JSON list of C-alpha atoms and ligand atoms in Angstrom, two decimals:
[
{"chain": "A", "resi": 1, "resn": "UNK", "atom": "CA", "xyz": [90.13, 90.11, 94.37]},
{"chain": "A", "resi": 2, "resn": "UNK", "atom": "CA", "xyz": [92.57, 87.50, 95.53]},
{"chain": "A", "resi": 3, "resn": "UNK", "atom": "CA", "xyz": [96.44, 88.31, 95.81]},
{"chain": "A", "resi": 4, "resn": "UNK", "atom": "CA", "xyz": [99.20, 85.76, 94.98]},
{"chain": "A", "resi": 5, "resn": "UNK", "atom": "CA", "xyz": [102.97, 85.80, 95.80]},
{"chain": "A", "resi": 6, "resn": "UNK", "atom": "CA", "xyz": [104.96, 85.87, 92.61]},
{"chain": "A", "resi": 7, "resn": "UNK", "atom": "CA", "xyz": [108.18, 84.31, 94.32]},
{"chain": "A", "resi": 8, "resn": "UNK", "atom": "CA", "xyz": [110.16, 81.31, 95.64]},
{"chain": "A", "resi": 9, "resn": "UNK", "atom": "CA", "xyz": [111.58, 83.30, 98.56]},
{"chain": "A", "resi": 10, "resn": "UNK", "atom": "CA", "xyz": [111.85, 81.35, 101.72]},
{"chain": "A", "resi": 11, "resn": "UNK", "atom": "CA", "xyz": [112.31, 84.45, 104.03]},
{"chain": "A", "resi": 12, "resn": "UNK", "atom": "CA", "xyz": [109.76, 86.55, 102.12]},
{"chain": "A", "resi": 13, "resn": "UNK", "atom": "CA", "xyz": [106.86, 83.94, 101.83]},
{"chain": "A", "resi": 14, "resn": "UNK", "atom": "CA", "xyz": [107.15, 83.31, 105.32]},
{"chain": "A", "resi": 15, "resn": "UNK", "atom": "CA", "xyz": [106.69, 87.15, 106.38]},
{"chain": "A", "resi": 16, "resn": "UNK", "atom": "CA", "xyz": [104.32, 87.77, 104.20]},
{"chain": "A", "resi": 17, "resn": "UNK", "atom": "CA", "xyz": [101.87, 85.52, 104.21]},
{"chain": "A", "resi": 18, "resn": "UNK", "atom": "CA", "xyz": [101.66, 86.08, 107.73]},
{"chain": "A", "resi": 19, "resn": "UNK", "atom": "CA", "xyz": [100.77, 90.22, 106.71]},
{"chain": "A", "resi": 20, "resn": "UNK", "atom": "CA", "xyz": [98.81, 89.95, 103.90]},
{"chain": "A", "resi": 21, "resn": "UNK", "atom": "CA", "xyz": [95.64, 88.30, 102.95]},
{"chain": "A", "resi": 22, "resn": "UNK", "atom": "CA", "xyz": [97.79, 85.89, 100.17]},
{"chain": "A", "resi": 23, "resn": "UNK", "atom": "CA", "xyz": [95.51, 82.84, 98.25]},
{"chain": "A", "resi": 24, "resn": "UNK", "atom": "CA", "xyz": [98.95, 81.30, 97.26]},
{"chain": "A", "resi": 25, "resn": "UNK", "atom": "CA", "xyz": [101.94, 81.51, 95.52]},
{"chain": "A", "resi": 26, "resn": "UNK", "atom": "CA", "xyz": [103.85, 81.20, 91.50]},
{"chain": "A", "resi": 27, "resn": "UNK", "atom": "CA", "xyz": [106.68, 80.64, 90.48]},
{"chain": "A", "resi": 28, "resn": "UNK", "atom": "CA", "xyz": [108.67, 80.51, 87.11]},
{"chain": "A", "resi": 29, "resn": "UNK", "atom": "CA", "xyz": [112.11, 79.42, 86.13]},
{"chain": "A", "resi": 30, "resn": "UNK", "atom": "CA", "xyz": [113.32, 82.68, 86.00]},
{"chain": "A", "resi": 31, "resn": "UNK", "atom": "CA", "xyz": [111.68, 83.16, 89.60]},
{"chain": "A", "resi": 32, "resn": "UNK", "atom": "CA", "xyz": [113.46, 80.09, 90.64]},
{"chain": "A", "resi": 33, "resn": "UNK", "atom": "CA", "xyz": [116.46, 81.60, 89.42]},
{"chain": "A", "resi": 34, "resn": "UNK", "atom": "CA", "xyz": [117.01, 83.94, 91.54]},
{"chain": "A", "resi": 35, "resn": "UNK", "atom": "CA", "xyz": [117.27, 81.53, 94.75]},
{"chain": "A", "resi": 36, "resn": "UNK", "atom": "CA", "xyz": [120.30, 79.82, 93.20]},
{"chain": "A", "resi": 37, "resn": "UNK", "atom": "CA", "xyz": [120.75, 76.07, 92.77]},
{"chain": "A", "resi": 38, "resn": "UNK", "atom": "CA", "xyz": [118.25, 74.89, 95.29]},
{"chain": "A", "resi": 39, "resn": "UNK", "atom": "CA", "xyz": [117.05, 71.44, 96.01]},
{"chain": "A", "resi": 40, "resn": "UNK", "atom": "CA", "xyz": [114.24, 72.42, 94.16]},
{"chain": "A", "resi": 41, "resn": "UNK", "atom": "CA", "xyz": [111.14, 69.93, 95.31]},
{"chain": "A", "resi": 42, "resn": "UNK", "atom": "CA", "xyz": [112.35, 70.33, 98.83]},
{"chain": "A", "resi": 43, "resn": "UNK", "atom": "CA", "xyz": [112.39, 74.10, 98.04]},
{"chain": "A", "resi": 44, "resn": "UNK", "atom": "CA", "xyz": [108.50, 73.74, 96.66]},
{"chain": "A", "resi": 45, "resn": "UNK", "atom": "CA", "xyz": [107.40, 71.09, 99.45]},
{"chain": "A", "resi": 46, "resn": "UNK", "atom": "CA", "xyz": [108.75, 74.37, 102.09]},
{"chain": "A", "resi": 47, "resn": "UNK", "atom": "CA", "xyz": [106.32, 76.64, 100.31]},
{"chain": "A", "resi": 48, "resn": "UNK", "atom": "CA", "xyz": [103.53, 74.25, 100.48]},
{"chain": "A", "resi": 49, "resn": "UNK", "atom": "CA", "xyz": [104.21, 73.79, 104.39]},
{"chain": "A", "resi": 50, "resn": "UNK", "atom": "CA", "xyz": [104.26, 77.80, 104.70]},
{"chain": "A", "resi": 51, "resn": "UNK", "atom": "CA", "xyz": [100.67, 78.29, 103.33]},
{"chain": "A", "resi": 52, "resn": "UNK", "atom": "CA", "xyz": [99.09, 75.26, 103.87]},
{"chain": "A", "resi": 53, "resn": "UNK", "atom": "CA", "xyz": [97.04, 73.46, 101.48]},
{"chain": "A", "resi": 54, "resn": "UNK", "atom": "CA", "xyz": [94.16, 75.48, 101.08]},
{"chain": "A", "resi": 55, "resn": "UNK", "atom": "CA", "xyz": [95.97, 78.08, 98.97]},
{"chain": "A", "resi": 56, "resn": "UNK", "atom": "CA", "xyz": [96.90, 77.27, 95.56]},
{"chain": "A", "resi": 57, "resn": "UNK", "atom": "CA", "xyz": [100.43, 76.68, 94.82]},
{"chain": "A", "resi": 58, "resn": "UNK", "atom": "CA", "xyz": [101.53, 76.84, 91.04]},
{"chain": "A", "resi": 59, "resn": "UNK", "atom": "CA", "xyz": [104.64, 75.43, 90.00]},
{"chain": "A", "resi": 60, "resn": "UNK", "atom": "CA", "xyz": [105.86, 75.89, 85.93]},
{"chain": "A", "resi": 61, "resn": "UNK", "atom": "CA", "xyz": [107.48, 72.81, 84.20]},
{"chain": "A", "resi": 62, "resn": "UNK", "atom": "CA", "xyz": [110.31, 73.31, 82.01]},
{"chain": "A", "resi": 63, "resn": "UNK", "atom": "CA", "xyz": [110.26, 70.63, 79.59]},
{"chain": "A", "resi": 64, "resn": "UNK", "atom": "CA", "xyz": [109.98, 72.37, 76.03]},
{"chain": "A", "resi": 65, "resn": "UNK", "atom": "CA", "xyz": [107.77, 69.45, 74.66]},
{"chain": "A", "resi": 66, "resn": "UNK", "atom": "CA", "xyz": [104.20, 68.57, 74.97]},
{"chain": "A", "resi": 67, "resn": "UNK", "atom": "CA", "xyz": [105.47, 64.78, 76.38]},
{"chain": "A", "resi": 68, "resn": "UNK", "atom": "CA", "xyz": [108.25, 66.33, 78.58]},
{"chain": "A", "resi": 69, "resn": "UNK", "atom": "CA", "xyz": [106.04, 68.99, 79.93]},
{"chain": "A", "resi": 70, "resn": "UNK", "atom": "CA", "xyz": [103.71, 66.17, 81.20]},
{"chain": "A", "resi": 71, "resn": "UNK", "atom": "CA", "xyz": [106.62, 64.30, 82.63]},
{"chain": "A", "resi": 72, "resn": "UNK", "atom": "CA", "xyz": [107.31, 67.18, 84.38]},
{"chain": "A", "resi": 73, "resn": "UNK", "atom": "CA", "xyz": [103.65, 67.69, 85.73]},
{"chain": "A", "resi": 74, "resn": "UNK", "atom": "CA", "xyz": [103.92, 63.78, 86.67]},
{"chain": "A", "resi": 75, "resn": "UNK", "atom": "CA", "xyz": [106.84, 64.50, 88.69]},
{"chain": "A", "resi": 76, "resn": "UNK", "atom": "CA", "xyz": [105.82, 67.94, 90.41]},
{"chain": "A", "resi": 77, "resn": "UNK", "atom": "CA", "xyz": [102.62, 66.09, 91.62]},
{"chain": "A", "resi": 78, "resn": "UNK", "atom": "CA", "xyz": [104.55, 63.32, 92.81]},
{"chain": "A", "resi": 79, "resn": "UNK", "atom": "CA", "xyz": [107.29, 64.57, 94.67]},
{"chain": "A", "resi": 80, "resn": "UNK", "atom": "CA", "xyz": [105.20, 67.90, 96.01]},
{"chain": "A", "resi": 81, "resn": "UNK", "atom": "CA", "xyz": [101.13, 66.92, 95.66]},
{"chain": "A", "resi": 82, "resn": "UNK", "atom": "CA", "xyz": [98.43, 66.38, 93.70]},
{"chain": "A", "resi": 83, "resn": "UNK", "atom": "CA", "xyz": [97.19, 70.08, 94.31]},
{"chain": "A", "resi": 84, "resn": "UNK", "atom": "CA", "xyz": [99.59, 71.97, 92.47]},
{"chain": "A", "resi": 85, "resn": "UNK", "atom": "CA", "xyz": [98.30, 73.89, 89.52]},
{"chain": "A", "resi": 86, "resn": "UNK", "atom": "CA", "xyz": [100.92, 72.79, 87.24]},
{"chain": "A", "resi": 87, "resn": "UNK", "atom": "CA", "xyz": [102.05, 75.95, 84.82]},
{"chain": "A", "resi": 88, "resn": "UNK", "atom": "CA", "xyz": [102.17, 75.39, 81.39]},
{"chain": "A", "resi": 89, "resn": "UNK", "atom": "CA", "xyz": [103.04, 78.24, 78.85]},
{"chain": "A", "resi": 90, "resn": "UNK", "atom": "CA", "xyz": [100.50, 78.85, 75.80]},
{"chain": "A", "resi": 91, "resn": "UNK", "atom": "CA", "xyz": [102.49, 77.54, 73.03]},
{"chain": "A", "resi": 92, "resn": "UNK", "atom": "CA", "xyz": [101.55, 74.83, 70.07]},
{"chain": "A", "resi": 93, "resn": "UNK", "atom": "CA", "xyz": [103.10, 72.16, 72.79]},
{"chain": "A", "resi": 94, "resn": "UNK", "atom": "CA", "xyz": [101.78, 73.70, 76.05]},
{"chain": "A", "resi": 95, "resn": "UNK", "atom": "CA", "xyz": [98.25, 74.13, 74.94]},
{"chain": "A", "resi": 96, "resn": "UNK", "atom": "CA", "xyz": [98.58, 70.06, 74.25]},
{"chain": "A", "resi": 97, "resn": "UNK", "atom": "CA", "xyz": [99.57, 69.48, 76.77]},
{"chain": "A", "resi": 98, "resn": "UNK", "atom": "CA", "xyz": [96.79, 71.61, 78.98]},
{"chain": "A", "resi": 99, "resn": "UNK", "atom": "CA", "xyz": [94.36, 69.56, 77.34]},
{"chain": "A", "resi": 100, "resn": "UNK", "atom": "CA", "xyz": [96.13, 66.28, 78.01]},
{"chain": "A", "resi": 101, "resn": "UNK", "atom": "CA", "xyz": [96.43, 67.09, 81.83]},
{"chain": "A", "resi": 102, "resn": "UNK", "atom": "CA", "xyz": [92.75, 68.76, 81.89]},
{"chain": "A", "resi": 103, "resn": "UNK", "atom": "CA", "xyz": [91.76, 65.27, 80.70]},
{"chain": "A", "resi": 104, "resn": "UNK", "atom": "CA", "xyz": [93.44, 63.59, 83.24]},
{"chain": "A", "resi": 105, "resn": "UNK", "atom": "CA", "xyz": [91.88, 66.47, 85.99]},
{"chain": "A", "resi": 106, "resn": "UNK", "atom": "CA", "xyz": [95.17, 67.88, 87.00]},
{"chain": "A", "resi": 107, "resn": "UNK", "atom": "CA", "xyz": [95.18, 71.41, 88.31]},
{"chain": "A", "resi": 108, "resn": "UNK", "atom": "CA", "xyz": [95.87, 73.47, 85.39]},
{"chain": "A", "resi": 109, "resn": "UNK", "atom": "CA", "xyz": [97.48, 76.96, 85.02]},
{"chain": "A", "resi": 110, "resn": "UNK", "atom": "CA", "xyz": [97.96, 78.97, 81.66]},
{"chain": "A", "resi": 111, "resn": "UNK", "atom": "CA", "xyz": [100.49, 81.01, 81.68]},
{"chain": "A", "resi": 112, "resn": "UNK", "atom": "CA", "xyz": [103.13, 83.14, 79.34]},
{"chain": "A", "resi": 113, "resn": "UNK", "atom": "CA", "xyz": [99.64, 84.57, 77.52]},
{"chain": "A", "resi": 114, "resn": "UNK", "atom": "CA", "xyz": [99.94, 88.00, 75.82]},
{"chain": "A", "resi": 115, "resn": "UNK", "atom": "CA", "xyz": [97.14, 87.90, 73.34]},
{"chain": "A", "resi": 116, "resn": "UNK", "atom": "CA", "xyz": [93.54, 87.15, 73.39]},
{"chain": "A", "resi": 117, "resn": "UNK", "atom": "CA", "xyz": [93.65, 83.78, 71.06]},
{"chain": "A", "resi": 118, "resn": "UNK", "atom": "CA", "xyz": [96.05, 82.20, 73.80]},
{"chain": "A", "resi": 119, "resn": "UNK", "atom": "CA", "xyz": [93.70, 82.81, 76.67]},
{"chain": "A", "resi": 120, "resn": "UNK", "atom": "CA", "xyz": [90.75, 81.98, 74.58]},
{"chain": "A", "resi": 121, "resn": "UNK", "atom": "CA", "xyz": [92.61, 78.74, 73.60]},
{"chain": "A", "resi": 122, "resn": "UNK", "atom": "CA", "xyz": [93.65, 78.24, 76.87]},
{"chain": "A", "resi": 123, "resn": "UNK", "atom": "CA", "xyz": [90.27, 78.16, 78.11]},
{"chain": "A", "resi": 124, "resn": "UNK", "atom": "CA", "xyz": [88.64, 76.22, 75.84]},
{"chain": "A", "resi": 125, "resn": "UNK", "atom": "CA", "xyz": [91.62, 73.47, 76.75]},
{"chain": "A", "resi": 126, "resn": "UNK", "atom": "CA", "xyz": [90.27, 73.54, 80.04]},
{"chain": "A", "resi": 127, "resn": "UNK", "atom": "CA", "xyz": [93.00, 75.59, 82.07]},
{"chain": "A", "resi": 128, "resn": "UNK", "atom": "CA", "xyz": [92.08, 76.66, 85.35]},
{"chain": "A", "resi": 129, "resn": "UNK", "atom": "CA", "xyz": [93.62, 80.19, 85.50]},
{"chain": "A", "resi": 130, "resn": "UNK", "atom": "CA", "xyz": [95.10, 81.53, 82.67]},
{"chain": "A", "resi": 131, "resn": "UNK", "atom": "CA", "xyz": [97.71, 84.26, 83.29]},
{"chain": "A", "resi": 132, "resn": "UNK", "atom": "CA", "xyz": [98.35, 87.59, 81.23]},
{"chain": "A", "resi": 133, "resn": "UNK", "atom": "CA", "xyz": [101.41, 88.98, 81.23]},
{"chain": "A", "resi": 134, "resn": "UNK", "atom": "CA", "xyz": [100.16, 92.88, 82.32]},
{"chain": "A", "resi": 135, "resn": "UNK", "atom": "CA", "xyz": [103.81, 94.32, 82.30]},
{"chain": "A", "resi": 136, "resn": "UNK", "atom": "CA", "xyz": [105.20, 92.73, 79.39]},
{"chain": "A", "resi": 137, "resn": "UNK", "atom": "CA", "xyz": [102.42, 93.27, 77.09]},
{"chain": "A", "resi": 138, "resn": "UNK", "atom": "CA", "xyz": [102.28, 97.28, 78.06]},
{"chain": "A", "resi": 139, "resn": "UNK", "atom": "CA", "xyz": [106.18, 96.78, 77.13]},
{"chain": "A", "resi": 140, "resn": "UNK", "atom": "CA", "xyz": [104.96, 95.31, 73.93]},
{"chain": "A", "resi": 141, "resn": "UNK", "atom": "CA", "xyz": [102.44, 97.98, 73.01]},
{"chain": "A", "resi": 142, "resn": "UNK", "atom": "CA", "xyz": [99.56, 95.96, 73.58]},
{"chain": "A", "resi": 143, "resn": "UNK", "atom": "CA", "xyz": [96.35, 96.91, 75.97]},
{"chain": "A", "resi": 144, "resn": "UNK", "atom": "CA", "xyz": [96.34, 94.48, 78.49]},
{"chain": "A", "resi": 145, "resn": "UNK", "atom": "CA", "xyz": [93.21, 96.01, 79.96]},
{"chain": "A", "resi": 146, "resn": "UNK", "atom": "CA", "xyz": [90.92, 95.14, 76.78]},
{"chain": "A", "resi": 147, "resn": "UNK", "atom": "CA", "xyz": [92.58, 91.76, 76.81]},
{"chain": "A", "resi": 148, "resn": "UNK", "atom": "CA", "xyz": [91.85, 90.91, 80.44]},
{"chain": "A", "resi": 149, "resn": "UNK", "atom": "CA", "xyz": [88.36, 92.33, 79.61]},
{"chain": "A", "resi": 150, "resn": "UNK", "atom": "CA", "xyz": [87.85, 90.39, 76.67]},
{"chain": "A", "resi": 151, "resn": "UNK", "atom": "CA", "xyz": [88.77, 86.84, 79.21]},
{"chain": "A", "resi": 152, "resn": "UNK", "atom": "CA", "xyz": [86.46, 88.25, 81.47]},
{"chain": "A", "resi": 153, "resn": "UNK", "atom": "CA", "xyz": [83.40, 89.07, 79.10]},
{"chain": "A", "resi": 154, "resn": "UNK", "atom": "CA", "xyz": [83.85, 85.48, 77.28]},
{"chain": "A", "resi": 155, "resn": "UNK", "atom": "CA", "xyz": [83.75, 83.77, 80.65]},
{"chain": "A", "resi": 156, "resn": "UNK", "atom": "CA", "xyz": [81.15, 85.63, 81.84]},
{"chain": "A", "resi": 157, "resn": "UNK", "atom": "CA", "xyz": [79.34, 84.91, 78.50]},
{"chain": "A", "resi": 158, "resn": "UNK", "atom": "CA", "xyz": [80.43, 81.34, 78.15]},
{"chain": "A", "resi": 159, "resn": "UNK", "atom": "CA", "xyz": [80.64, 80.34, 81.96]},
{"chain": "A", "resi": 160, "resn": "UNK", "atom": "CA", "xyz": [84.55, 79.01, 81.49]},
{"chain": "A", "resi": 161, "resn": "UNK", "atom": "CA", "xyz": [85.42, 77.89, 84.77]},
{"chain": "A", "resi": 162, "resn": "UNK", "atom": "CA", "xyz": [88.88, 79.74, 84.15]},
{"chain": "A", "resi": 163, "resn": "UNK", "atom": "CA", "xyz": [89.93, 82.43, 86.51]},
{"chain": "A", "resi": 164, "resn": "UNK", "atom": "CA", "xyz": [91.94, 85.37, 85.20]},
{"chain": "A", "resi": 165, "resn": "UNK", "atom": "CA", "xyz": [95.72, 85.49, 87.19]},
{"chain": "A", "resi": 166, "resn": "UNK", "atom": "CA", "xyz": [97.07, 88.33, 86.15]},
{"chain": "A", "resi": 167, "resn": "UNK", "atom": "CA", "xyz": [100.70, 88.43, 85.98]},
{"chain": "A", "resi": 168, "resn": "UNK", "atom": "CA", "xyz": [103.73, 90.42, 85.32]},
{"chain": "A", "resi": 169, "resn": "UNK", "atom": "CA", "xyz": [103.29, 93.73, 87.52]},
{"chain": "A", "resi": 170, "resn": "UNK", "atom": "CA", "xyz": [105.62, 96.33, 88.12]},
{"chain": "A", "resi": 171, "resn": "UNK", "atom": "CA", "xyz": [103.72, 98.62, 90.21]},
{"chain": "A", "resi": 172, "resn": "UNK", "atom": "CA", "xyz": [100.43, 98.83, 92.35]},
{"chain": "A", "resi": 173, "resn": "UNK", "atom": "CA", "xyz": [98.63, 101.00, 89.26]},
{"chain": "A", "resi": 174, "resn": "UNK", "atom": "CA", "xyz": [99.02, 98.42, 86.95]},
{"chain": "A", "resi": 175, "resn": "UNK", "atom": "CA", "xyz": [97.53, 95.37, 89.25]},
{"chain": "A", "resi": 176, "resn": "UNK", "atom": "CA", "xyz": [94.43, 97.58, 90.08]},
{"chain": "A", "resi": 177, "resn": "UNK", "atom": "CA", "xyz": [93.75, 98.31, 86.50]},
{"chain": "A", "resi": 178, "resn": "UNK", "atom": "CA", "xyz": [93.66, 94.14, 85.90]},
{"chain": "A", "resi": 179, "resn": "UNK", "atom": "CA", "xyz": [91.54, 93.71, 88.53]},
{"chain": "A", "resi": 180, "resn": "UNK", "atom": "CA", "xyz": [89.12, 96.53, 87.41]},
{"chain": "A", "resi": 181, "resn": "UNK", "atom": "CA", "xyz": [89.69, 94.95, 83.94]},
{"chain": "A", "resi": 182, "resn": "UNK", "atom": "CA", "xyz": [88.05, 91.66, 85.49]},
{"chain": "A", "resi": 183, "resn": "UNK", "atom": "CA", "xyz": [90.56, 89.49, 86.59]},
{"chain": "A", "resi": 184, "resn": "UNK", "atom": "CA", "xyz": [89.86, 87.87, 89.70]},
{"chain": "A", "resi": 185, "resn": "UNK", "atom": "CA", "xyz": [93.38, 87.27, 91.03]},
{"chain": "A", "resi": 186, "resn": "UNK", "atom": "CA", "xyz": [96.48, 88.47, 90.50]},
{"chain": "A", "resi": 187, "resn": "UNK", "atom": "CA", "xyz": [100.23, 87.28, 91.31]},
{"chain": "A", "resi": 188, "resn": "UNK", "atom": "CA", "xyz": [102.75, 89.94, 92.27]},
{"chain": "A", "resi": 189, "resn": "UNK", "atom": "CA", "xyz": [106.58, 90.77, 93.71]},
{"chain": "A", "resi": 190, "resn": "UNK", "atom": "CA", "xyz": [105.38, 90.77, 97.49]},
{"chain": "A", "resi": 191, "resn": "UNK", "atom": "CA", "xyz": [107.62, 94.91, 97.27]},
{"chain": "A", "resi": 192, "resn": "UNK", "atom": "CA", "xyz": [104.78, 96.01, 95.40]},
{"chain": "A", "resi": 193, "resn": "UNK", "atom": "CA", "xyz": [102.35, 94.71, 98.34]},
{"chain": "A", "resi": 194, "resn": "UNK", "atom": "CA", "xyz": [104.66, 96.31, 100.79]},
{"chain": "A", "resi": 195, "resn": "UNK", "atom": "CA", "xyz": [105.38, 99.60, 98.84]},
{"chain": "A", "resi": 196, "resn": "UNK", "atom": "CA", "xyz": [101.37, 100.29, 98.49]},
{"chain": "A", "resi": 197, "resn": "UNK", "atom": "CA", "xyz": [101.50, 100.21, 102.55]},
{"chain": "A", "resi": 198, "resn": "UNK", "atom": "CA", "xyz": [104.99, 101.84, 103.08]},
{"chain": "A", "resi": 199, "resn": "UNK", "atom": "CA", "xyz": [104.29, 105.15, 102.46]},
{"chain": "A", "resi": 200, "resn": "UNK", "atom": "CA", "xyz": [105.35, 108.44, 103.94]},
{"chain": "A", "resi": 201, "resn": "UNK", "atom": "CA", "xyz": [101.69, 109.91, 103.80]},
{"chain": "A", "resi": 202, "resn": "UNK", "atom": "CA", "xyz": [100.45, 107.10, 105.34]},
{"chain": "A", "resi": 203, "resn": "UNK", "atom": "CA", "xyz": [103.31, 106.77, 108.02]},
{"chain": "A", "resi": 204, "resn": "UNK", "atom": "CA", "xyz": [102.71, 110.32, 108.54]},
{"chain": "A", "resi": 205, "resn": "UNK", "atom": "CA", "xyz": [98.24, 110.25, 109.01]},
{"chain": "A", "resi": 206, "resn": "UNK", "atom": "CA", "xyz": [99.55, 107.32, 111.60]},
{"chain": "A", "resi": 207, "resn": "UNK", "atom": "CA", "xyz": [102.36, 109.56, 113.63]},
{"chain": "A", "resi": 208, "resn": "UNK", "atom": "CA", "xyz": [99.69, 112.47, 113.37]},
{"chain": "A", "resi": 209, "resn": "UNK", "atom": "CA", "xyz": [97.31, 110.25, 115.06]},
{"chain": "A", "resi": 210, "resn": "UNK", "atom": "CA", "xyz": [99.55, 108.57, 117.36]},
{"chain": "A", "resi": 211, "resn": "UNK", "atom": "CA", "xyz": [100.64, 112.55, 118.30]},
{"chain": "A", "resi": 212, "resn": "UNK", "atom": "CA", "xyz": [97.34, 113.72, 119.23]},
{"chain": "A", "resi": 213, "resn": "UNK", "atom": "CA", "xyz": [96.46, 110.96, 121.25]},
{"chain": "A", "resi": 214, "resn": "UNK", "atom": "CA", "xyz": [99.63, 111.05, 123.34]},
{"chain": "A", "resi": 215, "resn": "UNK", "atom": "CA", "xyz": [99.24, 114.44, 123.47]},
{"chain": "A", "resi": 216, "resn": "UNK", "atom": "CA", "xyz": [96.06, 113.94, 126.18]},
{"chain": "A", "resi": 217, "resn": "UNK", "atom": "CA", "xyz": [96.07, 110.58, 127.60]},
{"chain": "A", "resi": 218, "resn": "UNK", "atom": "CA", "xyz": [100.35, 110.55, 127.26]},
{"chain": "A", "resi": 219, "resn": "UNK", "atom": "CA", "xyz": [101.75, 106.84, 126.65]},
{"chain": "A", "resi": 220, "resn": "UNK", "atom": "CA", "xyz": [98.49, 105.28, 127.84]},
{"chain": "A", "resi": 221, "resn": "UNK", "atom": "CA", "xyz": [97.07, 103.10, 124.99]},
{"chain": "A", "resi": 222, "resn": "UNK", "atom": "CA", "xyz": [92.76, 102.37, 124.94]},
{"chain": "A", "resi": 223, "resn": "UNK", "atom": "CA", "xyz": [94.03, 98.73, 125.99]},
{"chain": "A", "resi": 224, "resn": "UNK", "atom": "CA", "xyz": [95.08, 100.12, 129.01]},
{"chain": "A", "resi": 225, "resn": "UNK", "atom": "CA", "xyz": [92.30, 103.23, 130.00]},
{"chain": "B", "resi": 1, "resn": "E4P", "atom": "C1", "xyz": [103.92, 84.57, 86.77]},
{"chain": "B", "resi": 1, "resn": "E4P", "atom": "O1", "xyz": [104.36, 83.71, 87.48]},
{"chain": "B", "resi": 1, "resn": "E4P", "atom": "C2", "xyz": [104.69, 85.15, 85.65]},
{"chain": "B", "resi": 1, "resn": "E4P", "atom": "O2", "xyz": [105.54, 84.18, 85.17]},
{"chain": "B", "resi": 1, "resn": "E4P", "atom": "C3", "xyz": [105.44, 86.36, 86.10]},
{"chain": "B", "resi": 1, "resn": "E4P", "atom": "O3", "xyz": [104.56, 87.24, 86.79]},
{"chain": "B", "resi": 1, "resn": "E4P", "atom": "C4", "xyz": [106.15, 87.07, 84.97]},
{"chain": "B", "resi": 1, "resn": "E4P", "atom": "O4", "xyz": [106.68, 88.27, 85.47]},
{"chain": "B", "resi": 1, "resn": "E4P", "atom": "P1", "xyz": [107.79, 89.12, 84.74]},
{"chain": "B", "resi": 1, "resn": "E4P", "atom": "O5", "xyz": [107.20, 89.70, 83.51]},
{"chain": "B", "resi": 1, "resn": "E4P", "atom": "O6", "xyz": [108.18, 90.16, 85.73]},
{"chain": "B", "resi": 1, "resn": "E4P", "atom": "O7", "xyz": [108.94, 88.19, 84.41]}
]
């Protein structure tokens, strides 16, 4: 299973990619959002510097139409690199526009998908990852377990070479269920990594520990016997 940080934050990309085992990071407008008006390639060049260039950075255009979406691509692989996995939503334009750039052999992700036909469609366009929206479609009423299953069991059965990203989590339960569901990776708040670690019946199996130890050799760590 590979972990991605879903977020443009500076501060919290940098601390947590040092913590966790991260294979890169996504961002949406909405994401984007949140950090205000930023110089925004400058802001996406920083995250590429953070984690390097062997983990995949996705960036989402914004254009509404198939020929501004790949003017956006154009530009995102210009003015950051030619390794981005450009995001492109599953629309009538986007999925035009997947095949356009898959034809070209630009990094390709799939994303805004909340039903099997737009991953399937996705895939067969070529995209890279395609990325299910866990939290929204549970919101919805819809499984997203037998959808993510479904990608899974036609890739497996088809050999796509699409990888599942599930996206849209809200909690820790939710991302283990996609990845039991078969998707490979999955892209989440980095306080849902955190909260999974930070927790008092963890904290308190450490200070237990930690109690018991000090207890016979005192402050004296095994570093130092
Ligand atoms: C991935 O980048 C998706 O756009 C994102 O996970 C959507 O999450 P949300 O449903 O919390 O907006």
């Amino acid at each position: 299973m590979k972990y991605l940080l879903d977020t443009a934050n500076l501060e919290d990309i940098r601390r947590y990619y040092e913590i966790f085992p991260i294979a890169g990071v996504t961002s949406n407008p909405s994401i984007v959002k949140k950090e205000g008006k930023i110089d925004f390639f400058a802001h996406m060049n920083e995250i590429r510097s953070i984690i390097g260039t062997d983990k995949s950075l996705h960036i989402q255009v914004t254009a509404l139409d198939t020929a501004g979406m790949l003017k956006d691509a154009d530009r995102i692989l210009t003015k950051v690199d030619k390794d981005v996995y450009i995001k492109i939503p599953v629309n009538m334009e986007g999925i035009k526009a997947i095949k356009e750039l898959k034809s070209q052999g630009v990094n390709v992700t799939a994303t805004a998908i909340y039903s099997k036909m737009q991953g399937l469609l996705a895939m067969e366009a070529g995209a890279d990852y395609i990325a299910p929206y866990y939290n929204r479609m549970e919101n919805m009423g819809l499984d997203p377990e037998d959808i993510i299953a479904s990608f899974a069991e036609m890739i497996a059965l088809y050999d796509y070479k699409t990888t599942i990203l599930a996206a849209s989590f809200k909690n820790a339960g939710q991302v283990n269920k996609a990845h039991l569901a078969g998707a490979q990776t999955a892209t989440l708040d980095p306080s849902i990594l955190v909260a999974a670690l930070k927790q008092p019946y963890i904290e308190k199996a450490v200070a237990d520990f930690d109690a018991d130890w000090k207890s016979i050799y005192g402050d004296c760590t095994i570093a130092e016997l």
